[in-house]
Amino acid sequence: MRFCFLVEEHYRNDGMPLDVVRRLTDWGHQVDVVRPGSSLLDLGGLVRAGDHDAWVLKTVSGGPGLGLLEAAAAVGLTTVNDARAIRPVRDKAQAAVIAAHRGLPVPLTWAAARWEDLARIPDAHYPLVVKPADGSSGRAVHLVERPDLLPRVGAVLAGEGLLIAQPYVPNGGTDLKIYSAGGELFATERTSPLHPGRPHRERPVTLAPAVAAVAAQVGEVFGLDLFGVDVLLGPDGPVVVDVNDFPSFRQVPHAVSTVARAVLRLARSGSSWPSVGAVPAQAAGHTVPAVIGGAA
């Protein structure tokens, strides 16, 4: 098979996905690596020629690669993940709306373009977790213990664009990261970034059935095949606090071969938008409010 991997500069030396590229090549497949953030791209040659069996995206939030992947899907080419599934999880505000609407266990969520507007959240909901709506890899996530500490965090987040805030979910100080590779689920446990004073730990753990069910539901709700989901074990059970497409798969045994096999399966099964001119049924008429709130 022939693949086009879109790899942005942030991941140019990253083992995921470059080790996957090498593994697919070792297995006899042809892989072209395109760096959309640092190359002059011949869009006609890349997209309209349709020479690749599947396009695969590993990009930062807000990077140029997603638009190129969507262009490939719009002319009927197969993409991994499905191009329709990526943008909704890149926008954490939109993801929170979709997750709550579809019954996933998520915290109450507010969104605001200015941190000052978050001051209207009732004191009873503190501590709050505040982060950029387009953040990734745990960047700029802050725990606000009390309302009087909000201005200090707000000053740090100034210029980050849309912010979201959620009540802190009481937990044991560790996050569960569930990885999915084409339906195979793997769990790891790591020290929460909200508790930096604790010794760092990250290790594979057994995936509990209740958590596995939630992770599988995340994949169904968002239409993702390669994804990670951050889960906290709160007083009322598992709570989803973040979803990301094509994660690092850290601590997953044999991660490179697992992801490479998943890419092959997904490419053979096909995943693409309808041709240009058609409107995906699930996207038609769908709008997302700018300010959100919903019960977990």
mmCIF file with all atom_site columns, C-alpha atoms in Angstrom, residues 106-209:
data_model
loop_
_atom_site.group_PDB
_atom_site.id
_atom_site.type_symbol
_atom_site.label_atom_id
_atom_site.label_alt_id
_atom_site.label_comp_id
_atom_site.label_asym_id
_atom_site.label_entity_id
_atom_site.label_seq_id
_atom_site.pdbx_PDB_ins_code
_atom_site.Cartn_x
_atom_site.Cartn_y
_atom_site.Cartn_z
_atom_site.occupancy
_atom_site.B_iso_or_equiv
_atom_site.pdbx_formal_charge
_atom_site.auth_seq_id
_atom_site.auth_comp_id
_atom_site.auth_asym_id
_atom_site.auth_atom_id
_atom_site.pdbx_PDB_model_num
ATOM 1   C CA . VAL A 1 106 ? -17.907 14.761 31.524 1.00 0.00 ? 106 VAL A CA 1
ATOM 2   C CA . PRO A 1 107 ? -17.649 17.641 34.012 1.00 0.00 ? 107 PRO A CA 1
ATOM 3   C CA . LEU A 1 108 ? -19.827 20.730 33.897 1.00 0.00 ? 108 LEU A CA 1
ATOM 4   C CA . THR A 1 109 ? -18.070 23.050 31.417 1.00 0.00 ? 109 THR A CA 1
ATOM 5   C CA . TRP A 1 110 ? -17.969 26.800 30.832 1.00 0.00 ? 110 TRP A CA 1
ATOM 6   C CA . ALA A 1 111 ? -16.253 28.669 27.989 1.00 0.00 ? 111 ALA A CA 1
ATOM 7   C CA . ALA A 1 112 ? -15.164 32.304 27.796 1.00 0.00 ? 112 ALA A CA 1
ATOM 8   C CA . ALA A 1 113 ? -13.092 34.391 25.418 1.00 0.00 ? 113 ALA A CA 1
ATOM 9   C CA . ARG A 1 114 ? -11.768 36.483 28.344 1.00 0.00 ? 114 ARG A CA 1
ATOM 10  C CA . TRP A 1 115 ? -10.589 35.047 31.630 1.00 0.00 ? 115 TRP A CA 1
ATOM 11  C CA . GLU A 1 116 ? -12.399 37.846 33.484 1.00 0.00 ? 116 GLU A CA 1
ATOM 12  C CA . ASP A 1 117 ? -15.722 36.324 32.435 1.00 0.00 ? 117 ASP A CA 1
ATOM 13  C CA . LEU A 1 118 ? -14.845 33.115 34.278 1.00 0.00 ? 118 LEU A CA 1
ATOM 14  C CA . ALA A 1 119 ? -15.217 35.117 37.511 1.00 0.00 ? 119 ALA A CA 1
ATOM 15  C CA . ARG A 1 120 ? -18.985 34.759 37.074 1.00 0.00 ? 120 ARG A CA 1
ATOM 16  C CA . ILE A 1 121 ? -18.763 31.035 37.826 1.00 0.00 ? 121 ILE A CA 1
ATOM 17  C CA . PRO A 1 122 ? -20.300 30.469 41.290 1.00 0.00 ? 122 PRO A CA 1
ATOM 18  C CA . ASP A 1 123 ? -17.831 29.942 44.122 1.00 0.00 ? 123 ASP A CA 1
ATOM 19  C CA . ALA A 1 124 ? -19.448 26.594 44.936 1.00 0.00 ? 124 ALA A CA 1
ATOM 20  C CA . HIS A 1 125 ? -17.869 25.088 41.801 1.00 0.00 ? 125 HIS A CA 1
ATOM 21  C CA . TYR A 1 126 ? -14.286 25.706 42.927 1.00 0.00 ? 126 TYR A CA 1
ATOM 22  C CA . PRO A 1 127 ? -11.626 24.356 42.649 1.00 0.00 ? 127 PRO A CA 1
ATOM 23  C CA . LEU A 1 128 ? -11.658 24.877 38.868 1.00 0.00 ? 128 LEU A CA 1
ATOM 24  C CA . VAL A 1 129 ? -9.463  23.473 36.131 1.00 0.00 ? 129 VAL A CA 1
ATOM 25  C CA . VAL A 1 130 ? -8.865  26.156 33.474 1.00 0.00 ? 130 VAL A CA 1
ATOM 26  C CA . LYS A 1 131 ? -7.178  25.554 30.109 1.00 0.00 ? 131 LYS A CA 1
ATOM 27  C CA . PRO A 1 132 ? -7.163  26.776 26.494 1.00 0.00 ? 132 PRO A CA 1
ATOM 28  C CA . ALA A 1 133 ? -9.869  25.319 24.285 1.00 0.00 ? 133 ALA A CA 1
ATOM 29  C CA . ASP A 1 134 ? -7.243  24.442 21.668 1.00 0.00 ? 134 ASP A CA 1
ATOM 30  C CA . GLY A 1 135 ? -4.588  23.159 24.073 1.00 0.00 ? 135 GLY A CA 1
ATOM 31  C CA . SER A 1 136 ? -2.767  19.854 23.712 1.00 0.00 ? 136 SER A CA 1
ATOM 32  C CA . SER A 1 137 ? -0.240  17.675 25.546 1.00 0.00 ? 137 SER A CA 1
ATOM 33  C CA . GLY A 1 138 ? -1.264  19.122 28.909 1.00 0.00 ? 138 GLY A CA 1
ATOM 34  C CA . ARG A 1 139 ? -0.150  22.618 27.897 1.00 0.00 ? 139 ARG A CA 1
ATOM 35  C CA . ALA A 1 140 ? -1.344  25.557 30.022 1.00 0.00 ? 140 ALA A CA 1
ATOM 36  C CA . VAL A 1 141 ? -3.640  23.508 32.276 1.00 0.00 ? 141 VAL A CA 1
ATOM 37  C CA . HIS A 1 142 ? -4.120  25.243 35.640 1.00 0.00 ? 142 HIS A CA 1
ATOM 38  C CA . LEU A 1 143 ? -5.828  24.351 38.889 1.00 0.00 ? 143 LEU A CA 1
ATOM 39  C CA . VAL A 1 144 ? -7.549  27.374 40.494 1.00 0.00 ? 144 VAL A CA 1
ATOM 40  C CA . GLU A 1 145 ? -8.163  26.508 44.113 1.00 0.00 ? 145 GLU A CA 1
ATOM 41  C CA . ARG A 1 146 ? -10.145 29.650 45.063 1.00 0.00 ? 146 ARG A CA 1
ATOM 42  C CA . PRO A 1 147 ? -11.893 32.529 43.253 1.00 0.00 ? 147 PRO A CA 1
ATOM 43  C CA . ASP A 1 148 ? -9.306  35.052 44.485 1.00 0.00 ? 148 ASP A CA 1
ATOM 44  C CA . LEU A 1 149 ? -6.569  33.100 42.633 1.00 0.00 ? 149 LEU A CA 1
ATOM 45  C CA . LEU A 1 150 ? -8.308  33.357 39.252 1.00 0.00 ? 150 LEU A CA 1
ATOM 46  C CA . PRO A 1 151 ? -6.637  36.682 38.248 1.00 0.00 ? 151 PRO A CA 1
ATOM 47  C CA . ARG A 1 152 ? -3.182  35.147 38.720 1.00 0.00 ? 152 ARG A CA 1
ATOM 48  C CA . VAL A 1 153 ? -4.022  32.243 36.378 1.00 0.00 ? 153 VAL A CA 1
ATOM 49  C CA . GLY A 1 154 ? -5.875  34.572 34.028 1.00 0.00 ? 154 GLY A CA 1
ATOM 50  C CA . ALA A 1 155 ? -2.734  36.678 33.583 1.00 0.00 ? 155 ALA A CA 1
ATOM 51  C CA . VAL A 1 156 ? -0.803  33.556 32.543 1.00 0.00 ? 156 VAL A CA 1
ATOM 52  C CA . LEU A 1 157 ? -3.521  32.539 30.077 1.00 0.00 ? 157 LEU A CA 1
ATOM 53  C CA . ALA A 1 158 ? -3.961  35.981 28.512 1.00 0.00 ? 158 ALA A CA 1
ATOM 54  C CA . GLY A 1 159 ? -3.730  35.670 24.733 1.00 0.00 ? 159 GLY A CA 1
ATOM 55  C CA . GLU A 1 160 ? -4.581  31.965 24.689 1.00 0.00 ? 160 GLU A CA 1
ATOM 56  C CA . GLY A 1 161 ? -7.931  32.560 22.980 1.00 0.00 ? 161 GLY A CA 1
ATOM 57  C CA . LEU A 1 162 ? -11.063 30.732 24.081 1.00 0.00 ? 162 LEU A CA 1
ATOM 58  C CA . LEU A 1 163 ? -10.732 29.243 27.567 1.00 0.00 ? 163 LEU A CA 1
ATOM 59  C CA . ILE A 1 164 ? -12.717 26.486 29.206 1.00 0.00 ? 164 ILE A CA 1
ATOM 60  C CA . ALA A 1 165 ? -13.255 25.870 32.898 1.00 0.00 ? 165 ALA A CA 1
ATOM 61  C CA . GLN A 1 166 ? -14.473 22.738 34.666 1.00 0.00 ? 166 GLN A CA 1
ATOM 62  C CA . PRO A 1 167 ? -14.901 21.845 38.341 1.00 0.00 ? 167 PRO A CA 1
ATOM 63  C CA . TYR A 1 168 ? -11.968 19.803 39.627 1.00 0.00 ? 168 TYR A CA 1
ATOM 64  C CA . VAL A 1 169 ? -12.879 16.115 39.887 1.00 0.00 ? 169 VAL A CA 1
ATOM 65  C CA . PRO A 1 170 ? -11.641 14.773 43.253 1.00 0.00 ? 170 PRO A CA 1
ATOM 66  C CA . ASN A 1 171 ? -9.321  11.820 42.606 1.00 0.00 ? 171 ASN A CA 1
ATOM 67  C CA . GLY A 1 172 ? -6.268  10.008 43.909 1.00 0.00 ? 172 GLY A CA 1
ATOM 68  C CA . GLY A 1 173 ? -3.777  12.234 42.131 1.00 0.00 ? 173 GLY A CA 1
ATOM 69  C CA . THR A 1 174 ? -3.290  10.052 39.059 1.00 0.00 ? 174 THR A CA 1
ATOM 70  C CA . ASP A 1 175 ? -4.727  10.254 35.558 1.00 0.00 ? 175 ASP A CA 1
ATOM 71  C CA . LEU A 1 176 ? -5.705  7.265  33.480 1.00 0.00 ? 176 LEU A CA 1
ATOM 72  C CA . LYS A 1 177 ? -4.767  7.532  29.817 1.00 0.00 ? 177 LYS A CA 1
ATOM 73  C CA . ILE A 1 178 ? -6.634  5.094  27.614 1.00 0.00 ? 178 ILE A CA 1
ATOM 74  C CA . TYR A 1 179 ? -5.237  4.543  24.134 1.00 0.00 ? 179 TYR A CA 1
ATOM 75  C CA . SER A 1 180 ? -7.216  3.057  21.254 1.00 0.00 ? 180 SER A CA 1
ATOM 76  C CA . ALA A 1 181 ? -5.582  1.682  18.121 1.00 0.00 ? 181 ALA A CA 1
ATOM 77  C CA . GLY A 1 182 ? -8.273  0.515  15.736 1.00 0.00 ? 182 GLY A CA 1
ATOM 78  C CA . GLY A 1 183 ? -10.407 -0.950 18.513 1.00 0.00 ? 183 GLY A CA 1
ATOM 79  C CA . GLU A 1 184 ? -7.597  -2.301 20.720 1.00 0.00 ? 184 GLU A CA 1
ATOM 80  C CA . LEU A 1 185 ? -7.590  -0.543 24.094 1.00 0.00 ? 185 LEU A CA 1
ATOM 81  C CA . PHE A 1 186 ? -4.611  -0.013 26.402 1.00 0.00 ? 186 PHE A CA 1
ATOM 82  C CA . ALA A 1 187 ? -4.426  1.770  29.760 1.00 0.00 ? 187 ALA A CA 1
ATOM 83  C CA . THR A 1 188 ? -1.634  3.671  31.473 1.00 0.00 ? 188 THR A CA 1
ATOM 84  C CA . GLU A 1 189 ? -1.532  5.519  34.768 1.00 0.00 ? 189 GLU A CA 1
ATOM 85  C CA . ARG A 1 190 ? 0.475   8.688  35.358 1.00 0.00 ? 190 ARG A CA 1
ATOM 86  C CA . THR A 1 191 ? 0.870   11.355 38.007 1.00 0.00 ? 191 THR A CA 1
ATOM 87  C CA . SER A 1 192 ? -1.551  14.233 37.414 1.00 0.00 ? 192 SER A CA 1
ATOM 88  C CA . PRO A 1 193 ? 0.061   17.445 36.091 1.00 0.00 ? 193 PRO A CA 1
ATOM 89  C CA . LEU A 1 194 ? -2.202  19.278 38.542 1.00 0.00 ? 194 LEU A CA 1
ATOM 90  C CA . HIS A 1 195 ? -0.167  17.774 41.404 1.00 0.00 ? 195 HIS A CA 1
ATOM 91  C CA . PRO A 1 196 ? 3.434   18.560 40.395 1.00 0.00 ? 196 PRO A CA 1
ATOM 92  C CA . GLY A 1 197 ? 4.786   18.044 43.907 1.00 0.00 ? 197 GLY A CA 1
ATOM 93  C CA . ARG A 1 198 ? 4.189   14.299 43.786 1.00 0.00 ? 198 ARG A CA 1
ATOM 94  C CA . PRO A 1 199 ? 6.806   11.867 42.411 1.00 0.00 ? 199 PRO A CA 1
ATOM 95  C CA . HIS A 1 200 ? 6.307   11.390 38.674 1.00 0.00 ? 200 HIS A CA 1
ATOM 96  C CA . ARG A 1 201 ? 5.080   7.948  37.695 1.00 0.00 ? 201 ARG A CA 1
ATOM 97  C CA . GLU A 1 202 ? 3.831   6.491  34.430 1.00 0.00 ? 202 GLU A CA 1
ATOM 98  C CA . ARG A 1 203 ? 3.151   2.807  33.884 1.00 0.00 ? 203 ARG A CA 1
ATOM 99  C CA . PRO A 1 204 ? 0.811   0.387  32.095 1.00 0.00 ? 204 PRO A CA 1
ATOM 100 C CA . VAL A 1 205 ? -2.141  -0.766 34.185 1.00 0.00 ? 205 VAL A CA 1
ATOM 101 C CA . THR A 1 206 ? -4.989  -3.212 33.836 1.00 0.00 ? 206 THR A CA 1
ATOM 102 C CA . LEU A 1 207 ? -7.977  -1.698 32.061 1.00 0.00 ? 207 LEU A CA 1
ATOM 103 C CA . ALA A 1 208 ? -11.089 -1.966 34.229 1.00 0.00 ? 208 ALA A CA 1
ATOM 104 C CA . PRO A 1 209 ? -14.289 -2.942 32.349 1.00 0.00 ? 209 PRO A CA 1
#
